[in-house]
Structures are given as structure tokens and as C-alpha cells.
PDB file of C-alpha atoms in Angstrom:
ATOM      1  CA  MET O   1       7.692 -36.260  -1.158  1.00 43.00           C
ATOM      2  CA  PRO O   2      10.760 -34.280   0.005  1.00 47.00           C
ATOM      3  CA  ARG O   3      10.143 -31.737   2.699  1.00 47.00           C
ATOM      4  CA  GLN O   4      10.668 -28.088   1.741  1.00 50.00           C
ATOM      5  CA  ALA O   5      13.347 -26.121   3.550  1.00 56.00           C
ATOM      6  CA  ALA O   6      11.971 -23.993   6.366  1.00 73.00           C
ATOM      7  CA  ILE O   7      11.916 -20.273   5.767  1.00 82.00           C
ATOM      8  CA  ASP O   8      14.404 -18.221   7.757  1.00 86.00           C
ATOM      9  CA  LEU O   9      12.048 -15.575   9.135  1.00 88.00           C
ATOM     10  CA  GLU O  10      14.801 -13.589  10.834  1.00 90.00           C
ATOM     11  CA  ALA O  11      16.787 -13.321   7.604  1.00 90.00           C
ATOM     12  CA  LEU O  12      13.655 -12.425   5.622  1.00 91.00           C
ATOM     13  CA  TYR O  13      12.834  -9.683   8.133  1.00 91.00           C
ATOM     14  CA  ALA O  14      16.413  -8.372   8.161  1.00 92.00           C
ATOM     15  CA  ARG O  15      16.590  -8.233   4.342  1.00 93.00           C
ATOM     16  CA  HIS O  16      13.208  -6.615   3.724  1.00 93.00           C
ATOM     17  CA  ARG O  17      12.098  -4.687   6.811  1.00 91.00           C
ATOM     18  CA  VAL O  18      13.139  -1.248   5.556  1.00 91.00           C
ATOM     19  CA  GLU O  19      12.102  -1.774   1.928  1.00 92.00           C
ATOM     20  CA  LEU O  20       8.716  -3.134   2.992  1.00 93.00           C
ATOM     21  CA  LEU O  21       8.085  -0.160   5.276  1.00 91.00           C
ATOM     22  CA  VAL O  22       8.999   2.209   2.433  1.00 90.00           C
ATOM     23  CA  PHE O  23       6.731   0.186   0.106  1.00 91.00           C
ATOM     24  CA  PHE O  24       3.769   0.848   2.414  1.00 90.00           C
ATOM     25  CA  ALA O  25       4.672   4.466   3.163  1.00 89.00           C
ATOM     26  CA  ARG O  26       4.871   5.348  -0.537  1.00 87.00           C
ATOM     27  CA  ARG O  27       1.544   3.686  -1.263  1.00 86.00           C
ATOM     28  CA  THR O  28      -0.379   5.166   1.663  1.00 84.00           C
ATOM     29  CA  ALA O  29       1.529   8.471   2.094  1.00 82.00           C
ATOM     30  CA  ASP O  30       0.988   7.979   5.833  1.00 85.00           C
ATOM     31  CA  PRO O  31       3.825   6.670   8.024  1.00 88.00           C
ATOM     32  CA  GLU O  32       1.459   5.519  10.794  1.00 87.00           C
ATOM     33  CA  ILE O  33      -0.669   3.478   8.420  1.00 88.00           C
ATOM     34  CA  ALA O  34       2.530   2.143   6.842  1.00 89.00           C
ATOM     35  CA  LEU O  35       3.699   0.971  10.279  1.00 89.00           C
ATOM     36  CA  ASP O  36       0.374  -0.772  10.914  1.00 90.00           C
ATOM     37  CA  LEU O  37       0.429  -2.543   7.541  1.00 92.00           C
ATOM     38  CA  TRP O  38       4.101  -3.436   7.943  1.00 91.00           C
ATOM     39  CA  GLY O  39       3.496  -5.003  11.340  1.00 90.00           C
ATOM     40  CA  GLU O  40       0.425  -6.883  10.162  1.00 92.00           C
ATOM     41  CA  THR O  41       2.280  -8.201   7.125  1.00 93.00           C
ATOM     42  CA  PHE O  42       5.077  -9.650   9.234  1.00 90.00           C
ATOM     43  CA  ALA O  43       2.504 -11.038  11.678  1.00 90.00           C
ATOM     44  CA  GLN O  44       0.772 -12.803   8.775  1.00 91.00           C
ATOM     45  CA  VAL O  45       4.098 -14.135   7.500  1.00 91.00           C
ATOM     46  CA  VAL O  46       5.071 -15.476  10.921  1.00 90.00           C
ATOM     47  CA  GLY O  47       1.617 -16.969  11.405  1.00 89.00           C
ATOM     48  CA  GLY O  48       1.614 -18.583   7.973  1.00 88.00           C
ATOM     49  CA  HIS O  49       5.246 -19.625   7.644  1.00 85.00           C
ATOM     50  CA  ARG O  50       4.391 -23.330   7.810  1.00 87.00           C
ATOM     51  CA  ARG O  51       2.402 -23.006   4.577  1.00 86.00           C
ATOM     52  CA  TYR O  52       5.364 -21.467   2.739  1.00 87.00           C
ATOM     53  CA  ARG O  53       6.645 -23.853   0.064  1.00 86.00           C
ATOM     54  CA  GLY O  54       9.430 -21.903  -1.608  1.00 84.00           C
ATOM     55  CA  THR O  55      13.104 -22.724  -1.440  1.00 85.00           C
ATOM     56  CA  THR O  56      14.960 -19.586  -2.558  1.00 88.00           C
ATOM     57  CA  ASP O  57      15.426 -16.084  -1.178  1.00 88.00           C
ATOM     58  CA  GLY O  58      13.637 -14.689  -4.253  1.00 90.00           C
ATOM     59  CA  GLU O  59      10.618 -16.914  -3.633  1.00 91.00           C
ATOM     60  CA  ALA O  60      10.566 -15.845   0.013  1.00 91.00           C
ATOM     61  CA  ALA O  61      10.665 -12.173  -1.013  1.00 91.00           C
ATOM     62  CA  GLY O  62       7.894 -12.756  -3.553  1.00 92.00           C
ATOM     63  CA  TRP O  63       5.782 -14.444  -0.885  1.00 91.00           C
ATOM     64  CA  LEU O  64       6.411 -11.584   1.565  1.00 93.00           C
ATOM     65  CA  TYR O  65       5.363  -8.978  -1.008  1.00 92.00           C
ATOM     66  CA  ALA O  66       2.300 -11.022  -2.005  1.00 93.00           C
ATOM     67  CA  VAL O  67       1.221 -10.910   1.642  1.00 94.00           C
ATOM     68  CA  ALA O  68       2.030  -7.176   1.702  1.00 94.00           C
ATOM     69  CA  ARG O  69      -0.066  -6.484  -1.415  1.00 93.00           C
ATOM     70  CA  ARG O  70      -2.948  -8.427   0.109  1.00 92.00           C
ATOM     71  CA  GLN O  71      -2.704  -6.401   3.335  1.00 92.00           C
ATOM     72  CA  LEU O  72      -2.656  -3.167   1.322  1.00 89.00           C
ATOM     73  CA  ALA O  73      -5.714  -4.235  -0.679  1.00 89.00           C
ATOM     74  CA  LEU O  74      -7.549  -5.143   2.533  1.00 88.00           C
ATOM     75  CA  TYR O  75      -6.626  -1.780   4.008  1.00 87.00           C
ATOM     76  CA  TYR O  76      -8.027   0.059   1.000  1.00 83.00           C
ATOM     77  CA  ARG O  77     -11.176  -2.040   1.049  1.00 80.00           C
ATOM     78  CA  ARG O  78     -11.791  -1.836   4.790  1.00 78.00           C
ATOM     79  CA  GLY O  79      -9.897   1.331   5.617  1.00 67.00           C
ATOM     80  CA  ARG O  80     -12.663   3.803   4.973  1.00 58.00           C
ATOM     81  CA  ILE O  81     -15.164   1.743   6.963  1.00 54.00           C
ATOM     82  CA  GLU O  82     -12.794   1.227   9.896  1.00 64.00           C
ATOM     83  CA  THR O  83     -11.739   4.885   9.907  1.00 62.00           C
ATOM     84  CA  ARG O  84     -15.359   6.030  10.065  1.00 61.00           C
ATOM     85  CA  ALA O  85     -16.208   3.486  12.794  1.00 62.00           C
ATOM     86  CA  THR O  86     -13.175   4.484  14.856  1.00 65.00           C
ATOM     87  CA  ALA O  87     -14.110   8.157  14.574  1.00 66.00           C
ATOM     88  CA  ARG O  88     -17.749   7.457  15.418  1.00 65.00           C
ATOM     89  CA  LEU O  89     -16.742   5.490  18.527  1.00 68.00           C
ATOM     90  CA  LYS O  90     -14.148   8.133  19.396  1.00 66.00           C
ATOM     91  CA  LEU O  91     -11.392   5.519  19.608  1.00 64.00           C
ATOM     92  CA  GLU O  92      -7.802   6.577  19.186  1.00 67.00           C
ATOM     93  CA  ARG O  93      -4.728   4.462  18.754  1.00 65.00           C
ATOM     94  CA  PRO O  94      -1.635   5.693  20.528  1.00 69.00           C
ATOM     95  CA  PRO O  95       0.411   7.682  18.031  1.00 72.00           C
ATOM     96  CA  ALA O  96       3.873   6.608  16.997  1.00 77.00           C
ATOM     97  CA  GLN O  97       6.764   8.766  18.102  1.00 83.00           C
ATOM     98  CA  PRO O  98       7.173  11.849  15.877  1.00 81.00           C
ATOM     99  CA  GLU O  99      10.841  11.018  15.272  1.00 86.00           C
ATOM    100  CA  LEU O 100       9.901   7.578  13.931  1.00 83.00           C
ATOM    101  CA  LEU O 101       7.211   9.013  11.667  1.00 82.00           C
ATOM    102  CA  ALA O 102       9.616  11.641  10.339  1.00 84.00           C
ATOM    103  CA  SER O 103      12.230   8.969   9.683  1.00 86.00           C
ATOM    104  CA  ILE O 104       9.746   6.828   7.752  1.00 86.00           C
ATOM    105  CA  ALA O 105       8.551   9.818   5.722  1.00 83.00           C
ATOM    106  CA  GLU O 106      12.146  10.722   4.888  1.00 86.00           C
ATOM    107  CA  ARG O 107      13.141   7.156   3.914  1.00 84.00           C
ATOM    108  CA  ALA O 108      10.051   6.838   1.739  1.00 82.00           C
ATOM    109  CA  GLY O 109      10.678  10.232   0.146  1.00 82.00           C
ATOM    110  CA  LEU O 110       7.094  11.311   0.829  1.00 84.00           C
ATOM    111  CA  ASP O 111       7.778  15.002   0.212  1.00 84.00           C
ATOM    112  CA  GLU O 112       9.269  14.181  -3.189  1.00 85.00           C
ATOM    113  CA  LEU O 113       6.451  11.731  -3.898  1.00 80.00           C
ATOM    114  CA  ARG O 114       3.841  14.388  -3.178  1.00 81.00           C
ATOM    115  CA  ALA O 115       5.637  16.829  -5.474  1.00 85.00           C
ATOM    116  CA  GLU O 116       5.862  14.199  -8.244  1.00 84.00           C
ATOM    117  CA  LEU O 117       2.195  13.375  -7.782  1.00 82.00           C
ATOM    118  CA  SER O 118       1.229  17.035  -8.039  1.00 86.00           C
ATOM    119  CA  VAL O 119       3.125  17.374 -11.326  1.00 88.00           C
ATOM    120  CA  ALA O 120       1.662  14.096 -12.618  1.00 86.00           C
ATOM    121  CA  LEU O 121      -1.884  15.179 -11.722  1.00 88.00           C
ATOM    122  CA  ALA O 122      -1.393  18.472 -13.538  1.00 91.00           C
ATOM    123  CA  ALA O 123      -0.318  16.549 -16.644  1.00 91.00           C
ATOM    124  CA  LEU O 124      -3.613  14.613 -16.811  1.00 92.00           C
ATOM    125  CA  SER O 125      -6.363  15.931 -19.022  1.00 94.00           C
ATOM    126  CA  PRO O 126      -8.956  17.941 -17.074  1.00 94.00           C
ATOM    127  CA  GLY O 127     -11.654  15.264 -17.469  1.00 94.00           C
ATOM    128  CA  VAL O 128      -9.421  12.451 -16.292  1.00 94.00           C
ATOM    129  CA  ARG O 129      -8.002  14.554 -13.431  1.00 93.00           C
ATOM    130  CA  THR O 130     -11.517  15.444 -12.254  1.00 94.00           C
ATOM    131  CA  ALA O 131     -12.637  11.803 -12.451  1.00 94.00           C
ATOM    132  CA  VAL O 132      -9.646  10.699 -10.354  1.00 91.00           C
ATOM    133  CA  ARG O 133     -10.250  13.456  -7.808  1.00 90.00           C
ATOM    134  CA  LEU O 134     -13.948  12.637  -7.479  1.00 92.00           C
ATOM    135  CA  ARG O 135     -13.316   8.907  -7.103  1.00 90.00           C
ATOM    136  CA  VAL O 136     -10.116   8.856  -5.040  1.00 83.00           C
ATOM    137  CA  VAL O 137     -10.100  12.078  -3.029  1.00 82.00           C
ATOM    138  CA  ASP O 138     -13.832  12.657  -2.639  1.00 85.00           C
ATOM    139  CA  GLU O 139     -14.496   8.869  -2.467  1.00 83.00           C
ATOM    140  CA  LEU O 140     -17.600   9.102  -4.634  1.00 90.00           C
ATOM    141  CA  PRO O 141     -19.100   5.926  -6.103  1.00 91.00           C
ATOM    142  CA  TYR O 142     -18.649   5.566  -9.856  1.00 92.00           C
ATOM    143  CA  ALA O 143     -22.331   6.378 -10.452  1.00 94.00           C
ATOM    144  CA  GLU O 144     -21.874   9.767  -8.778  1.00 95.00           C
ATOM    145  CA  VAL O 145     -18.609  10.402 -10.643  1.00 94.00           C
ATOM    146  CA  ALA O 146     -20.436   9.649 -13.895  1.00 95.00           C
ATOM    147  CA  ALA O 147     -23.330  11.945 -12.971  1.00 96.00           C
ATOM    148  CA  ALA O 148     -20.989  14.779 -11.999  1.00 95.00           C
ATOM    149  CA  LEU O 149     -19.142  14.487 -15.312  1.00 95.00           C
ATOM    150  CA  GLY O 150     -22.211  13.833 -17.458  1.00 95.00           C
ATOM    151  CA  ILE O 151     -20.845  10.524 -18.756  1.00 95.00           C
ATOM    152  CA  SER O 152     -21.739   6.838 -18.405  1.00 94.00           C
ATOM    153  CA  VAL O 153     -20.580   4.794 -15.420  1.00 93.00           C
ATOM    154  CA  GLN O 154     -18.431   2.713 -17.770  1.00 94.00           C
ATOM    155  CA  ALA O 155     -16.765   5.871 -19.109  1.00 94.00           C
ATOM    156  CA  ALA O 156     -16.198   7.116 -15.539  1.00 94.00           C
ATOM    157  CA  ARG O 157     -14.538   3.800 -14.634  1.00 93.00           C
ATOM    158  CA  ALA O 158     -12.361   4.025 -17.744  1.00 94.00           C
ATOM    159  CA  ARG O 159     -11.281   7.604 -16.976  1.00 94.00           C
ATOM    160  CA  VAL O 160     -10.390   6.773 -13.382  1.00 90.00           C
ATOM    161  CA  SER O 161      -8.543   3.621 -14.423  1.00 90.00           C
ATOM    162  CA  ARG O 162      -6.657   5.449 -17.171  1.00 91.00           C
ATOM    163  CA  GLY O 163      -5.787   8.292 -14.797  1.00 90.00           C
ATOM    164  CA  LEU O 164      -4.541   6.017 -12.038  1.00 85.00           C
ATOM    165  CA  SER O 165      -2.529   3.972 -14.512  1.00 86.00           C
ATOM    166  CA  THR O 166      -0.957   7.118 -15.944  1.00 86.00           C
ATOM    167  CA  LEU O 167      -0.164   8.424 -12.458  1.00 83.00           C
ATOM    168  CA  ALA O 168       1.452   5.118 -11.524  1.00 79.00           C
ATOM    169  CA  ASP O 169       3.602   5.273 -14.669  1.00 80.00           C
ATOM    170  CA  MET O 170       4.582   8.907 -14.088  1.00 79.00           C
ATOM    171  CA  VAL O 171       5.355   8.794 -10.379  1.00 72.00           C
ATOM    172  CA  ASP O 172       8.728   7.259  -9.576  1.00 54.00           C
ATOM    173  CA  ALA O 173       7.721   4.754  -6.873  1.00 48.00           C
ATOM    174  CA  PRO O 174       9.885   1.787  -5.961  1.00 47.00           C
ATOM    175  CA  THR O 175       8.414  -1.347  -7.424  1.00 42.00           C
ATOM    176  CA  ILE O 176       7.913  -4.722  -5.841  1.00 37.00           C
ATOM    177  CA  GLN O 177      10.222  -6.114  -8.513  1.00 38.00           C
ATOM    178  CA  GLU O 178      13.043  -3.804  -7.389  1.00 42.00           C
ATOM    179  CA  ALA O 179      12.522  -4.700  -3.735  1.00 39.00           C
ATOM    180  CA  THR O 180      12.490  -8.448  -4.376  1.00 34.00           C
ATOM    181  CA  THR O 181      15.646  -8.451  -6.489  1.00 38.00           C
ATOM    182  CA  ARG O 182      17.916  -6.774  -3.940  1.00 38.00           C
TER     183      ARG O 182
END
């Protein structure tokens, strides 16, 4: 079996470092969290580069963004737990330099993103908007969202899903597809 070409990690980093950081900043709206996820993604890529089997730049970009999406999903799953534990233990990570955070926020267009999100939220129906707020902002379980709205859990899940899907369609965020085709 022919051996696959080794991935050029330096070239992959050079091509995607800025876009990947913007990808995380726009999805978390927090430059510090974006930096953490960005660093962890590249650490995972470096650590797992021997398992990479692609041969083209597009495949390498797709692999990088698959790792990035996985890191983002893990952050969302574990983030609330880790944030609470860190606060309870009174642990603090050293903050990034304010200039760096401002630069990331500017590159990611976070002010514009927040404005777009505000407009998009206002365009949702009141029931869907409330369901999204209860689930995403207030972090209530679906059962509590359903109880607060006087609907079934399945209906609460549907409203939140529909609302998040609509928001994603309405807010002009760079897509993984755009980043991998540059």
C-alpha cells in the first residue's frame, strides 16, 4: 500500500491560523475562549498528524476544521461545568493582553456580529425567541423551558432548534466551507 504524503503542518498553520481564530471568535463571541480553542485545535492537529491520511490542501483544511468543530463541541459540552468548577475553586487563568483581545474581536467583527444577532433575535417570533433565551442564555434544561412556556418538552426542543437554525441563517458568519476553499 503506498504511503500517504506527510502533512505540512507549518503550511497548514500559515494558511489557516487567522481564519481559524476568527471561526472560534465568531462562534464563542469571546476572544479569550477563541484563543484557548484555537491553541487546543492546533495542539490536537500536531499530536494527531500521523493519523492524517489526506493528500490535498483541501483535505488538510477539512481535517483541521473537523478537529476545530470537535473542540468547539467539547467546549460547549464541558464549558459550563469547567467554568463553574474554576469559579468554585477560585482559579484564574492569566488573561491575554488587551491589545490581542481587541485585535481578535476586530478581525472577527464581534461588534457587527452582536448587532446582527440582536436584529435576528428581534425577528424571531416571541415564543421562539423566549425558548432560545431560556435554553441558551439562562441555560435551562428543556423540561424547564417547556414548563415555563406551557408546552411539551418536544415542542420546546423544536422551538429552540428552529430558533437557532433561523439565527444561524440570518447572521452573516463565515462558514467552514468559505474558510476551507481559500
